[in-house]
Amino acid sequence: KAWRANRRTDTEEPLLDEKPEEQEVEDRNPCQALATLDCWLLMWADAWAQGAGMMMSANMGQLVEANGASDQAFFVSLFSVGNCAGRAVLGMASDALVARGVPRSHGLLAVSCIFTLMGVLGTTDSSGGLLYVVVLLGGVGMGAINALEPTIVSEMFGTKHMGKNYMLLWVGQFGTVVLLSQVLASKVYEAHCPEGSNVCIGGQCFEDTFLVTAALNATGVLSATALMLRQWSRRRASAAPAVVRTRIR
């Protein structure tokens, strides 16, 4: 029996190294970043998410009044609580996913989905408890996108020019924030005001605004999905080959 056991001393068992090597990030300045498709996909999804969050924040008073609620301070607090929760939850979740080799663009996809859902729910009659959900989703999405932006930028374009690349996102956000929170929301609200009055009451006051917001963030979902798939494809293509080790029995 001992002789038969010793016959397997030269048997080799390949083992795969389960921990992948950390992928190096190439530092890119804003001009180099703009030359990549990933940058434009990021800017598109991020800009509409920020526009949706600012639309909710800037028009909170009119939104609450239009839906028949009286305690505006409570809804402002609810938005702030959602903002804090979004920063904490999405921030920790993205860190946990990155530790497992998952790109942070998954978080951007989640934020775009949150704002799309907010827009869809906002088109319905929010005079009841649904308004609480809409406001809370707006706060969660706003907090999450603000927490994820710097880390996504550094993950995609390195840390050397992170400040300039981060501010690059705000170039696109400026247009969407003005478009959704100022131009669109104001025009829709004024269009549904009774003649001779500047106060609008009813779900129709913001229905079209939420509809456009949902549609634009749905395109953000597509953009974030494309970015996520491109990052996964590159990670798989550039992954270091598994290290094969030999165990002698």
mmCIF file with all atom_site columns, N, CA, C and O in Angstrom, residues 112-164:
data_model
loop_
_atom_site.group_PDB
_atom_site.id
_atom_site.type_symbol
_atom_site.label_atom_id
_atom_site.label_alt_id
_atom_site.label_comp_id
_atom_site.label_asym_id
_atom_site.label_entity_id
_atom_site.label_seq_id
_atom_site.pdbx_PDB_ins_code
_atom_site.Cartn_x
_atom_site.Cartn_y
_atom_site.Cartn_z
_atom_site.occupancy
_atom_site.B_iso_or_equiv
_atom_site.pdbx_formal_charge
_atom_site.auth_seq_id
_atom_site.auth_comp_id
_atom_site.auth_asym_id
_atom_site.auth_atom_id
_atom_site.pdbx_PDB_model_num
ATOM 1   N N  . SER A 1 112 ? -28.986 56.265 -12.740 1.00 0.00 ? 112 SER A N  1
ATOM 2   C CA . SER A 1 112 ? -29.836 56.564 -13.896 1.00 0.00 ? 112 SER A CA 1
ATOM 3   C C  . SER A 1 112 ? -31.175 55.843 -13.777 1.00 0.00 ? 112 SER A C  1
ATOM 4   O O  . SER A 1 112 ? -32.228 56.404 -14.135 1.00 0.00 ? 112 SER A O  1
ATOM 5   N N  . CYS A 1 113 ? -31.155 54.622 -13.266 1.00 0.00 ? 113 CYS A N  1
ATOM 6   C CA . CYS A 1 113 ? -32.402 53.879 -13.061 1.00 0.00 ? 113 CYS A CA 1
ATOM 7   C C  . CYS A 1 113 ? -33.267 54.548 -11.992 1.00 0.00 ? 113 CYS A C  1
ATOM 8   O O  . CYS A 1 113 ? -34.501 54.608 -12.110 1.00 0.00 ? 113 CYS A O  1
ATOM 9   N N  . ILE A 1 114 ? -32.627 55.064 -10.932 1.00 0.00 ? 114 ILE A N  1
ATOM 10  C CA . ILE A 1 114 ? -33.371 55.731 -9.859  1.00 0.00 ? 114 ILE A CA 1
ATOM 11  C C  . ILE A 1 114 ? -34.090 56.963 -10.396 1.00 0.00 ? 114 ILE A C  1
ATOM 12  O O  . ILE A 1 114 ? -35.281 57.179 -10.127 1.00 0.00 ? 114 ILE A O  1
ATOM 13  N N  . PHE A 1 115 ? -33.397 57.772 -11.184 1.00 0.00 ? 115 PHE A N  1
ATOM 14  C CA . PHE A 1 115 ? -34.018 58.992 -11.704 1.00 0.00 ? 115 PHE A CA 1
ATOM 15  C C  . PHE A 1 115 ? -35.058 58.678 -12.780 1.00 0.00 ? 115 PHE A C  1
ATOM 16  O O  . PHE A 1 115 ? -36.036 59.418 -12.934 1.00 0.00 ? 115 PHE A O  1
ATOM 17  N N  . THR A 1 116 ? -34.855 57.611 -13.512 1.00 0.00 ? 116 THR A N  1
ATOM 18  C CA . THR A 1 116 ? -35.888 57.204 -14.471 1.00 0.00 ? 116 THR A CA 1
ATOM 19  C C  . THR A 1 116 ? -37.158 56.798 -13.739 1.00 0.00 ? 116 THR A C  1
ATOM 20  O O  . THR A 1 116 ? -38.271 57.190 -14.126 1.00 0.00 ? 116 THR A O  1
ATOM 21  N N  . LEU A 1 117 ? -37.004 56.023 -12.668 1.00 0.00 ? 117 LEU A N  1
ATOM 22  C CA . LEU A 1 117 ? -38.156 55.626 -11.863 1.00 0.00 ? 117 LEU A CA 1
ATOM 23  C C  . LEU A 1 117 ? -38.824 56.837 -11.225 1.00 0.00 ? 117 LEU A C  1
ATOM 24  O O  . LEU A 1 117 ? -40.058 56.926 -11.185 1.00 0.00 ? 117 LEU A O  1
ATOM 25  N N  . MET A 1 118 ? -38.017 57.772 -10.743 1.00 0.00 ? 118 MET A N  1
ATOM 26  C CA . MET A 1 118 ? -38.576 58.996 -10.161 1.00 0.00 ? 118 MET A CA 1
ATOM 27  C C  . MET A 1 118 ? -39.428 59.742 -11.177 1.00 0.00 ? 118 MET A C  1
ATOM 28  O O  . MET A 1 118 ? -40.525 60.220 -10.868 1.00 0.00 ? 118 MET A O  1
ATOM 29  N N  . GLY A 1 119 ? -38.931 59.847 -12.414 1.00 0.00 ? 119 GLY A N  1
ATOM 30  C CA . GLY A 1 119 ? -39.677 60.535 -13.446 1.00 0.00 ? 119 GLY A CA 1
ATOM 31  C C  . GLY A 1 119 ? -40.977 59.831 -13.803 1.00 0.00 ? 119 GLY A C  1
ATOM 32  O O  . GLY A 1 119 ? -42.013 60.479 -13.988 1.00 0.00 ? 119 GLY A O  1
ATOM 33  N N  . VAL A 1 120 ? -40.928 58.509 -13.860 1.00 0.00 ? 120 VAL A N  1
ATOM 34  C CA . VAL A 1 120 ? -42.132 57.737 -14.183 1.00 0.00 ? 120 VAL A CA 1
ATOM 35  C C  . VAL A 1 120 ? -43.187 57.909 -13.095 1.00 0.00 ? 120 VAL A C  1
ATOM 36  O O  . VAL A 1 120 ? -44.371 58.152 -13.374 1.00 0.00 ? 120 VAL A O  1
ATOM 37  N N  . LEU A 1 121 ? -42.779 57.801 -11.841 1.00 0.00 ? 121 LEU A N  1
ATOM 38  C CA . LEU A 1 121 ? -43.726 57.959 -10.735 1.00 0.00 ? 121 LEU A CA 1
ATOM 39  C C  . LEU A 1 121 ? -44.241 59.391 -10.647 1.00 0.00 ? 121 LEU A C  1
ATOM 40  O O  . LEU A 1 121 ? -45.381 59.627 -10.240 1.00 0.00 ? 121 LEU A O  1
ATOM 41  N N  . GLY A 1 122 ? -43.406 60.350 -11.036 1.00 0.00 ? 122 GLY A N  1
ATOM 42  C CA . GLY A 1 122 ? -43.820 61.743 -10.981 1.00 0.00 ? 122 GLY A CA 1
ATOM 43  C C  . GLY A 1 122 ? -44.896 62.100 -11.987 1.00 0.00 ? 122 GLY A C  1
ATOM 44  O O  . GLY A 1 122 ? -45.600 63.105 -11.816 1.00 0.00 ? 122 GLY A O  1
ATOM 45  N N  . THR A 1 123 ? -45.029 61.295 -13.037 1.00 0.00 ? 123 THR A N  1
ATOM 46  C CA . THR A 1 123 ? -46.071 61.571 -14.033 1.00 0.00 ? 123 THR A CA 1
ATOM 47  C C  . THR A 1 123 ? -47.447 61.123 -13.563 1.00 0.00 ? 123 THR A C  1
ATOM 48  O O  . THR A 1 123 ? -48.449 61.481 -14.170 1.00 0.00 ? 123 THR A O  1
ATOM 49  N N  . THR A 1 124 ? -47.494 60.337 -12.508 1.00 0.00 ? 124 THR A N  1
ATOM 50  C CA . THR A 1 124 ? -48.778 59.876 -11.971 1.00 0.00 ? 124 THR A CA 1
ATOM 51  C C  . THR A 1 124 ? -49.305 60.876 -10.949 1.00 0.00 ? 124 THR A C  1
ATOM 52  O O  . THR A 1 124 ? -48.633 61.863 -10.611 1.00 0.00 ? 124 THR A O  1
ATOM 53  N N  . ASP A 1 125 ? -50.458 60.631 -10.437 1.00 0.00 ? 125 ASP A N  1
ATOM 54  C CA . ASP A 1 125 ? -51.060 61.505 -9.429  1.00 0.00 ? 125 ASP A CA 1
ATOM 55  C C  . ASP A 1 125 ? -50.313 61.337 -8.109  1.00 0.00 ? 125 ASP A C  1
ATOM 56  O O  . ASP A 1 125 ? -50.390 60.295 -7.466  1.00 0.00 ? 125 ASP A O  1
ATOM 57  N N  . SER A 1 126 ? -49.566 62.370 -7.728  1.00 0.00 ? 126 SER A N  1
ATOM 58  C CA . SER A 1 126 ? -48.740 62.293 -6.519  1.00 0.00 ? 126 SER A CA 1
ATOM 59  C C  . SER A 1 126 ? -49.376 63.002 -5.337  1.00 0.00 ? 126 SER A C  1
ATOM 60  O O  . SER A 1 126 ? -48.695 63.375 -4.384  1.00 0.00 ? 126 SER A O  1
ATOM 61  N N  . SER A 1 127 ? -50.692 63.227 -5.412  1.00 0.00 ? 127 SER A N  1
ATOM 62  C CA . SER A 1 127 ? -51.357 63.931 -4.323  1.00 0.00 ? 127 SER A CA 1
ATOM 63  C C  . SER A 1 127 ? -51.407 63.101 -3.044  1.00 0.00 ? 127 SER A C  1
ATOM 64  O O  . SER A 1 127 ? -51.579 63.637 -1.956  1.00 0.00 ? 127 SER A O  1
ATOM 65  N N  . GLY A 1 128 ? -51.232 61.789 -3.155  1.00 0.00 ? 128 GLY A N  1
ATOM 66  C CA . GLY A 1 128 ? -51.246 60.927 -1.977  1.00 0.00 ? 128 GLY A CA 1
ATOM 67  C C  . GLY A 1 128 ? -49.843 60.655 -1.475  1.00 0.00 ? 128 GLY A C  1
ATOM 68  O O  . GLY A 1 128 ? -48.949 61.490 -1.526  1.00 0.00 ? 128 GLY A O  1
ATOM 69  N N  . GLY A 1 129 ? -49.634 59.437 -0.991  1.00 0.00 ? 129 GLY A N  1
ATOM 70  C CA . GLY A 1 129 ? -48.340 59.088 -0.429  1.00 0.00 ? 129 GLY A CA 1
ATOM 71  C C  . GLY A 1 129 ? -47.247 58.919 -1.452  1.00 0.00 ? 129 GLY A C  1
ATOM 72  O O  . GLY A 1 129 ? -46.073 58.843 -1.092  1.00 0.00 ? 129 GLY A O  1
ATOM 73  N N  . LEU A 1 130 ? -47.591 58.867 -2.739  1.00 0.00 ? 130 LEU A N  1
ATOM 74  C CA . LEU A 1 130 ? -46.583 58.665 -3.773  1.00 0.00 ? 130 LEU A CA 1
ATOM 75  C C  . LEU A 1 130 ? -45.608 59.829 -3.851  1.00 0.00 ? 130 LEU A C  1
ATOM 76  O O  . LEU A 1 130 ? -44.466 59.660 -4.271  1.00 0.00 ? 130 LEU A O  1
ATOM 77  N N  . LEU A 1 131 ? -46.049 61.020 -3.449  1.00 0.00 ? 131 LEU A N  1
ATOM 78  C CA . LEU A 1 131 ? -45.155 62.179 -3.468  1.00 0.00 ? 131 LEU A CA 1
ATOM 79  C C  . LEU A 1 131 ? -43.955 61.957 -2.553  1.00 0.00 ? 131 LEU A C  1
ATOM 80  O O  . LEU A 1 131 ? -42.840 62.391 -2.871  1.00 0.00 ? 131 LEU A O  1
ATOM 81  N N  . TYR A 1 132 ? -44.163 61.281 -1.440  1.00 0.00 ? 132 TYR A N  1
ATOM 82  C CA . TYR A 1 132 ? -43.058 60.991 -0.526  1.00 0.00 ? 132 TYR A CA 1
ATOM 83  C C  . TYR A 1 132 ? -42.010 60.130 -1.216  1.00 0.00 ? 132 TYR A C  1
ATOM 84  O O  . TYR A 1 132 ? -40.801 60.348 -1.057  1.00 0.00 ? 132 TYR A O  1
ATOM 85  N N  . VAL A 1 133 ? -42.471 59.157 -1.989  1.00 0.00 ? 133 VAL A N  1
ATOM 86  C CA . VAL A 1 133 ? -41.552 58.261 -2.690  1.00 0.00 ? 133 VAL A CA 1
ATOM 87  C C  . VAL A 1 133 ? -40.772 59.019 -3.763  1.00 0.00 ? 133 VAL A C  1
ATOM 88  O O  . VAL A 1 133 ? -39.565 58.836 -3.918  1.00 0.00 ? 133 VAL A O  1
ATOM 89  N N  . VAL A 1 134 ? -41.463 59.877 -4.501  1.00 0.00 ? 134 VAL A N  1
ATOM 90  C CA . VAL A 1 134 ? -40.816 60.652 -5.565  1.00 0.00 ? 134 VAL A CA 1
ATOM 91  C C  . VAL A 1 134 ? -39.724 61.548 -5.000  1.00 0.00 ? 134 VAL A C  1
ATOM 92  O O  . VAL A 1 134 ? -38.600 61.599 -5.520  1.00 0.00 ? 134 VAL A O  1
ATOM 93  N N  . VAL A 1 135 ? -40.045 62.263 -3.925  1.00 0.00 ? 135 VAL A N  1
ATOM 94  C CA . VAL A 1 135 ? -39.062 63.163 -3.311  1.00 0.00 ? 135 VAL A CA 1
ATOM 95  C C  . VAL A 1 135 ? -37.889 62.378 -2.736  1.00 0.00 ? 135 VAL A C  1
ATOM 96  O O  . VAL A 1 135 ? -36.724 62.778 -2.873  1.00 0.00 ? 135 VAL A O  1
ATOM 97  N N  . LEU A 1 136 ? -38.181 61.251 -2.086  1.00 0.00 ? 136 LEU A N  1
ATOM 98  C CA . LEU A 1 136 ? -37.115 60.432 -1.506  1.00 0.00 ? 136 LEU A CA 1
ATOM 99  C C  . LEU A 1 136 ? -36.192 59.883 -2.591  1.00 0.00 ? 136 LEU A C  1
ATOM 100 O O  . LEU A 1 136 ? -34.958 59.888 -2.435  1.00 0.00 ? 136 LEU A O  1
ATOM 101 N N  . LEU A 1 137 ? -36.754 59.414 -3.691  1.00 0.00 ? 137 LEU A N  1
ATOM 102 C CA . LEU A 1 137 ? -35.926 58.919 -4.791  1.00 0.00 ? 137 LEU A CA 1
ATOM 103 C C  . LEU A 1 137 ? -35.040 60.020 -5.365  1.00 0.00 ? 137 LEU A C  1
ATOM 104 O O  . LEU A 1 137 ? -33.875 59.784 -5.704  1.00 0.00 ? 137 LEU A O  1
ATOM 105 N N  . GLY A 1 138 ? -35.599 61.227 -5.473  1.00 0.00 ? 138 GLY A N  1
ATOM 106 C CA . GLY A 1 138 ? -34.794 62.345 -5.959  1.00 0.00 ? 138 GLY A CA 1
ATOM 107 C C  . GLY A 1 138 ? -33.615 62.629 -5.057  1.00 0.00 ? 138 GLY A C  1
ATOM 108 O O  . GLY A 1 138 ? -32.499 62.882 -5.519  1.00 0.00 ? 138 GLY A O  1
ATOM 109 N N  . GLY A 1 139 ? -33.830 62.573 -3.748  1.00 0.00 ? 139 GLY A N  1
ATOM 110 C CA . GLY A 1 139 ? -32.740 62.796 -2.809  1.00 0.00 ? 139 GLY A CA 1
ATOM 111 C C  . GLY A 1 139 ? -31.692 61.706 -2.858  1.00 0.00 ? 139 GLY A C  1
ATOM 112 O O  . GLY A 1 139 ? -30.486 61.981 -2.843  1.00 0.00 ? 139 GLY A O  1
ATOM 113 N N  . VAL A 1 140 ? -32.141 60.456 -2.910  1.00 0.00 ? 140 VAL A N  1
ATOM 114 C CA . VAL A 1 140 ? -31.201 59.327 -2.976  1.00 0.00 ? 140 VAL A CA 1
ATOM 115 C C  . VAL A 1 140 ? -30.347 59.413 -4.240  1.00 0.00 ? 140 VAL A C  1
ATOM 116 O O  . VAL A 1 140 ? -29.120 59.245 -4.197  1.00 0.00 ? 140 VAL A O  1
ATOM 117 N N  . GLY A 1 141 ? -30.990 59.685 -5.377  1.00 0.00 ? 141 GLY A N  1
ATOM 118 C CA . GLY A 1 141 ? -30.240 59.786 -6.627  1.00 0.00 ? 141 GLY A CA 1
ATOM 119 C C  . GLY A 1 141 ? -29.252 60.927 -6.617  1.00 0.00 ? 141 GLY A C  1
ATOM 120 O O  . GLY A 1 141 ? -28.119 60.791 -7.088  1.00 0.00 ? 141 GLY A O  1
ATOM 121 N N  . MET A 1 142 ? -29.669 62.072 -6.067  1.00 0.00 ? 142 MET A N  1
ATOM 122 C CA . MET A 1 142 ? -28.785 63.234 -6.011  1.00 0.00 ? 142 MET A CA 1
ATOM 123 C C  . MET A 1 142 ? -27.557 62.960 -5.153  1.00 0.00 ? 142 MET A C  1
ATOM 124 O O  . MET A 1 142 ? -26.429 63.290 -5.525  1.00 0.00 ? 142 MET A O  1
ATOM 125 N N  . GLY A 1 143 ? -27.777 62.372 -3.984  1.00 0.00 ? 143 GLY A N  1
ATOM 126 C CA . GLY A 1 143 ? -26.651 62.064 -3.120  1.00 0.00 ? 143 GLY A CA 1
ATOM 127 C C  . GLY A 1 143 ? -25.723 61.024 -3.725  1.00 0.00 ? 143 GLY A C  1
ATOM 128 O O  . GLY A 1 143 ? -24.502 61.135 -3.624  1.00 0.00 ? 143 GLY A O  1
ATOM 129 N N  . ALA A 1 144 ? -26.306 60.024 -4.376  1.00 0.00 ? 144 ALA A N  1
ATOM 130 C CA . ALA A 1 144 ? -25.501 58.947 -4.949  1.00 0.00 ? 144 ALA A CA 1
ATOM 131 C C  . ALA A 1 144 ? -24.613 59.445 -6.077  1.00 0.00 ? 144 ALA A C  1
ATOM 132 O O  . ALA A 1 144 ? -23.425 59.108 -6.138  1.00 0.00 ? 144 ALA A O  1
ATOM 133 N N  . ILE A 1 145 ? -25.153 60.269 -6.969  1.00 0.00 ? 145 ILE A N  1
ATOM 134 C CA . ILE A 1 145 ? -24.352 60.724 -8.108  1.00 0.00 ? 145 ILE A CA 1
ATOM 135 C C  . ILE A 1 145 ? -23.218 61.635 -7.650  1.00 0.00 ? 145 ILE A C  1
ATOM 136 O O  . ILE A 1 145 ? -22.111 61.593 -8.183  1.00 0.00 ? 145 ILE A O  1
ATOM 137 N N  . ASN A 1 146 ? -23.478 62.459 -6.630  1.00 0.00 ? 146 ASN A N  1
ATOM 138 C CA . ASN A 1 146 ? -22.418 63.329 -6.109  1.00 0.00 ? 146 ASN A CA 1
ATOM 139 C C  . ASN A 1 146 ? -21.315 62.539 -5.421  1.00 0.00 ? 146 ASN A C  1
ATOM 140 O O  . ASN A 1 146 ? -20.149 62.952 -5.437  1.00 0.00 ? 146 ASN A O  1
ATOM 141 N N  . ALA A 1 147 ? -21.674 61.411 -4.820  1.00 0.00 ? 147 ALA A N  1
ATOM 142 C CA . ALA A 1 147 ? -20.667 60.578 -4.162  1.00 0.00 ? 147 ALA A CA 1
ATOM 143 C C  . ALA A 1 147 ? -19.855 59.774 -5.169  1.00 0.00 ? 147 ALA A C  1
ATOM 144 O O  . ALA A 1 147 ? -18.663 59.517 -4.955  1.00 0.00 ? 147 ALA A O  1
ATOM 145 N N  . LEU A 1 148 ? -20.479 59.376 -6.266  1.00 0.00 ? 148 LEU A N  1
ATOM 146 C CA . LEU A 1 148 ? -19.818 58.497 -7.221  1.00 0.00 ? 148 LEU A CA 1
ATOM 147 C C  . LEU A 1 148 ? -18.952 59.238 -8.246  1.00 0.00 ? 148 LEU A C  1
ATOM 148 O O  . LEU A 1 148 ? -17.988 58.671 -8.756  1.00 0.00 ? 148 LEU A O  1
ATOM 149 N N  . GLU A 1 149 ? -19.296 60.468 -8.549  1.00 0.00 ? 149 GLU A N  1
ATOM 150 C CA . GLU A 1 149 ? -18.609 61.194 -9.622  1.00 0.00 ? 149 GLU A CA 1
ATOM 151 C C  . GLU A 1 149 ? -17.080 61.205 -9.470  1.00 0.00 ? 149 GLU A C  1
ATOM 152 O O  . GLU A 1 149 ? -16.363 60.818 -10.396 1.00 0.00 ? 149 GLU A O  1
ATOM 153 N N  . PRO A 1 150 ? -16.528 61.677 -8.331  1.00 0.00 ? 150 PRO A N  1
ATOM 154 C CA . PRO A 1 150 ? -15.062 61.744 -8.221  1.00 0.00 ? 150 PRO A CA 1
ATOM 155 C C  . PRO A 1 150 ? -14.383 60.382 -8.351  1.00 0.00 ? 150 PRO A C  1
ATOM 156 O O  . PRO A 1 150 ? -13.330 60.262 -8.987  1.00 0.00 ? 150 PRO A O  1
ATOM 157 N N  . THR A 1 151 ? -14.986 59.358 -7.750  1.00 0.00 ? 151 THR A N  1
ATOM 158 C CA . THR A 1 151 ? -14.349 58.041 -7.787  1.00 0.00 ? 151 THR A CA 1
ATOM 159 C C  . THR A 1 151 ? -14.419 57.429 -9.190  1.00 0.00 ? 151 THR A C  1
ATOM 160 O O  . THR A 1 151 ? -13.481 56.754 -9.621  1.00 0.00 ? 151 THR A O  1
ATOM 161 N N  . ILE A 1 152 ? -15.519 57.649 -9.899  1.00 0.00 ? 152 ILE A N  1
ATOM 162 C CA . ILE A 1 152 ? -15.627 57.133 -11.264 1.00 0.00 ? 152 ILE A CA 1
ATOM 163 C C  . ILE A 1 152 ? -14.602 57.816 -12.164 1.00 0.00 ? 152 ILE A C  1
ATOM 164 O O  . ILE A 1 152 ? -13.935 57.169 -12.989 1.00 0.00 ? 152 ILE A O  1
ATOM 165 N N  . VAL A 1 153 ? -14.452 59.127 -11.997 1.00 0.00 ? 153 VAL A N  1
ATOM 166 C CA . VAL A 1 153 ? -13.483 59.876 -12.815 1.00 0.00 ? 153 VAL A CA 1
ATOM 167 C C  . VAL A 1 153 ? -12.069 59.377 -12.568 1.00 0.00 ? 153 VAL A C  1
ATOM 168 O O  . VAL A 1 153 ? -11.293 59.158 -13.510 1.00 0.00 ? 153 VAL A O  1
ATOM 169 N N  . SER A 1 154 ? -11.708 59.195 -11.295 1.00 0.00 ? 154 SER A N  1
ATOM 170 C CA . SER A 1 154 ? -10.350 58.723 -10.989 1.00 0.00 ? 154 SER A CA 1
ATOM 171 C C  . SER A 1 154 ? -10.136 57.299 -11.462 1.00 0.00 ? 154 SER A C  1
ATOM 172 O O  . SER A 1 154 ? -9.029  56.935 -11.877 1.00 0.00 ? 154 SER A O  1
ATOM 173 N N  . GLU A 1 155 ? -11.175 56.473 -11.421 1.00 0.00 ? 155 GLU A N  1
ATOM 174 C CA . GLU A 1 155 ? -11.049 55.089 -11.881 1.00 0.00 ? 155 GLU A CA 1
ATOM 175 C C  . GLU A 1 155 ? -10.869 55.011 -13.384 1.00 0.00 ? 155 GLU A C  1
ATOM 176 O O  . GLU A 1 155 ? -10.141 54.148 -13.897 1.00 0.00 ? 155 GLU A O  1
ATOM 177 N N  . MET A 1 156 ? -11.504 55.934 -14.116 1.00 0.00 ? 156 MET A N  1
ATOM 178 C CA . MET A 1 156 ? -11.449 55.889 -15.575 1.00 0.00 ? 156 MET A CA 1
ATOM 179 C C  . MET A 1 156 ? -10.244 56.622 -16.150 1.00 0.00 ? 156 MET A C  1
ATOM 180 O O  . MET A 1 156 ? -9.645  56.174 -17.129 1.00 0.00 ? 156 MET A O  1
ATOM 181 N N  . PHE A 1 157 ? -9.872  57.767 -15.541 1.00 0.00 ? 157 PHE A N  1
ATOM 182 C CA . PHE A 1 157 ? -8.858  58.629 -16.149 1.00 0.00 ? 157 PHE A CA 1
ATOM 183 C C  . PHE A 1 157 ? -7.673  58.911 -15.241 1.00 0.00 ? 157 PHE A C  1
ATOM 184 O O  . PHE A 1 157 ? -6.858  59.784 -15.534 1.00 0.00 ? 157 PHE A O  1
ATOM 185 N N  . GLY A 1 158 ? -7.562  58.193 -14.143 1.00 0.00 ? 158 GLY A N  1
ATOM 186 C CA . GLY A 1 158 ? -6.421  58.362 -13.256 1.00 0.00 ? 158 GLY A CA 1
ATOM 187 C C  . GLY A 1 158 ? -6.596  59.515 -12.292 1.00 0.00 ? 158 GLY A C  1
ATOM 188 O O  . GLY A 1 158 ? -7.559  60.274 -12.345 1.00 0.00 ? 158 GLY A O  1
ATOM 189 N N  . THR A 1 159 ? -5.623  59.663 -11.394 1.00 0.00 ? 159 THR A N  1
ATOM 190 C CA . THR A 1 159 ? -5.699  60.678 -10.342 1.00 0.00 ? 159 THR A CA 1
ATOM 191 C C  . THR A 1 159 ? -4.855  61.915 -10.620 1.00 0.00 ? 159 THR A C  1
ATOM 192 O O  . THR A 1 159 ? -5.011  62.924 -9.935  1.00 0.00 ? 159 THR A O  1
ATOM 193 N N  . LYS A 1 160 ? -3.981  61.863 -11.603 1.00 0.00 ? 160 LYS A N  1
ATOM 194 C CA . LYS A 1 160 ? -3.080  62.989 -11.864 1.00 0.00 ? 160 LYS A CA 1
ATOM 195 C C  . LYS A 1 160 ? -3.848  64.247 -12.248 1.00 0.00 ? 160 LYS A C  1
ATOM 196 O O  . LYS A 1 160 ? -3.517  65.354 -11.811 1.00 0.00 ? 160 LYS A O  1
ATOM 197 N N  . HIS A 1 161 ? -4.867  64.116 -13.085 1.00 0.00 ? 161 HIS A N  1
ATOM 198 C CA . HIS A 1 161 ? -5.669  65.260 -13.537 1.00 0.00 ? 161 HIS A CA 1
ATOM 199 C C  . HIS A 1 161 ? -7.114  65.147 -13.039 1.00 0.00 ? 161 HIS A C  1
ATOM 200 O O  . HIS A 1 161 ? -8.030  65.618 -13.705 1.00 0.00 ? 161 HIS A O  1
ATOM 201 N N  . MET A 1 162 ? -7.299  64.540 -11.863 1.00 0.00 ? 162 MET A N  1
ATOM 202 C CA . MET A 1 162 ? -8.649  64.261 -11.412 1.00 0.00 ? 162 MET A CA 1
ATOM 203 C C  . MET A 1 162 ? -9.469  65.529 -11.210 1.00 0.00 ? 162 MET A C  1
ATOM 204 O O  . MET A 1 162 ? -10.655 65.589 -11.536 1.00 0.00 ? 162 MET A O  1
ATOM 205 N N  . GLY A 1 163 ? -8.854  66.583 -10.664 1.00 0.00 ? 163 GLY A N  1
ATOM 206 C CA . GLY A 1 163 ? -9.579  67.825 -10.430 1.00 0.00 ? 163 GLY A CA 1
ATOM 207 C C  . GLY A 1 163 ? -10.122 68.425 -11.716 1.00 0.00 ? 163 GLY A C  1
ATOM 208 O O  . GLY A 1 163 ? -11.295 68.819 -11.792 1.00 0.00 ? 163 GLY A O  1
ATOM 209 N N  . LYS A 1 164 ? -9.277  68.477 -12.739 1.00 0.00 ? 164 LYS A N  1
ATOM 210 C CA . LYS A 1 164 ? -9.719  69.043 -14.020 1.00 0.00 ? 164 LYS A CA 1
ATOM 211 C C  . LYS A 1 164 ? -10.731 68.136 -14.711 1.00 0.00 ? 164 LYS A C  1
ATOM 212 O O  . LYS A 1 164 ? -11.695 68.619 -15.316 1.00 0.00 ? 164 LYS A O  1
#
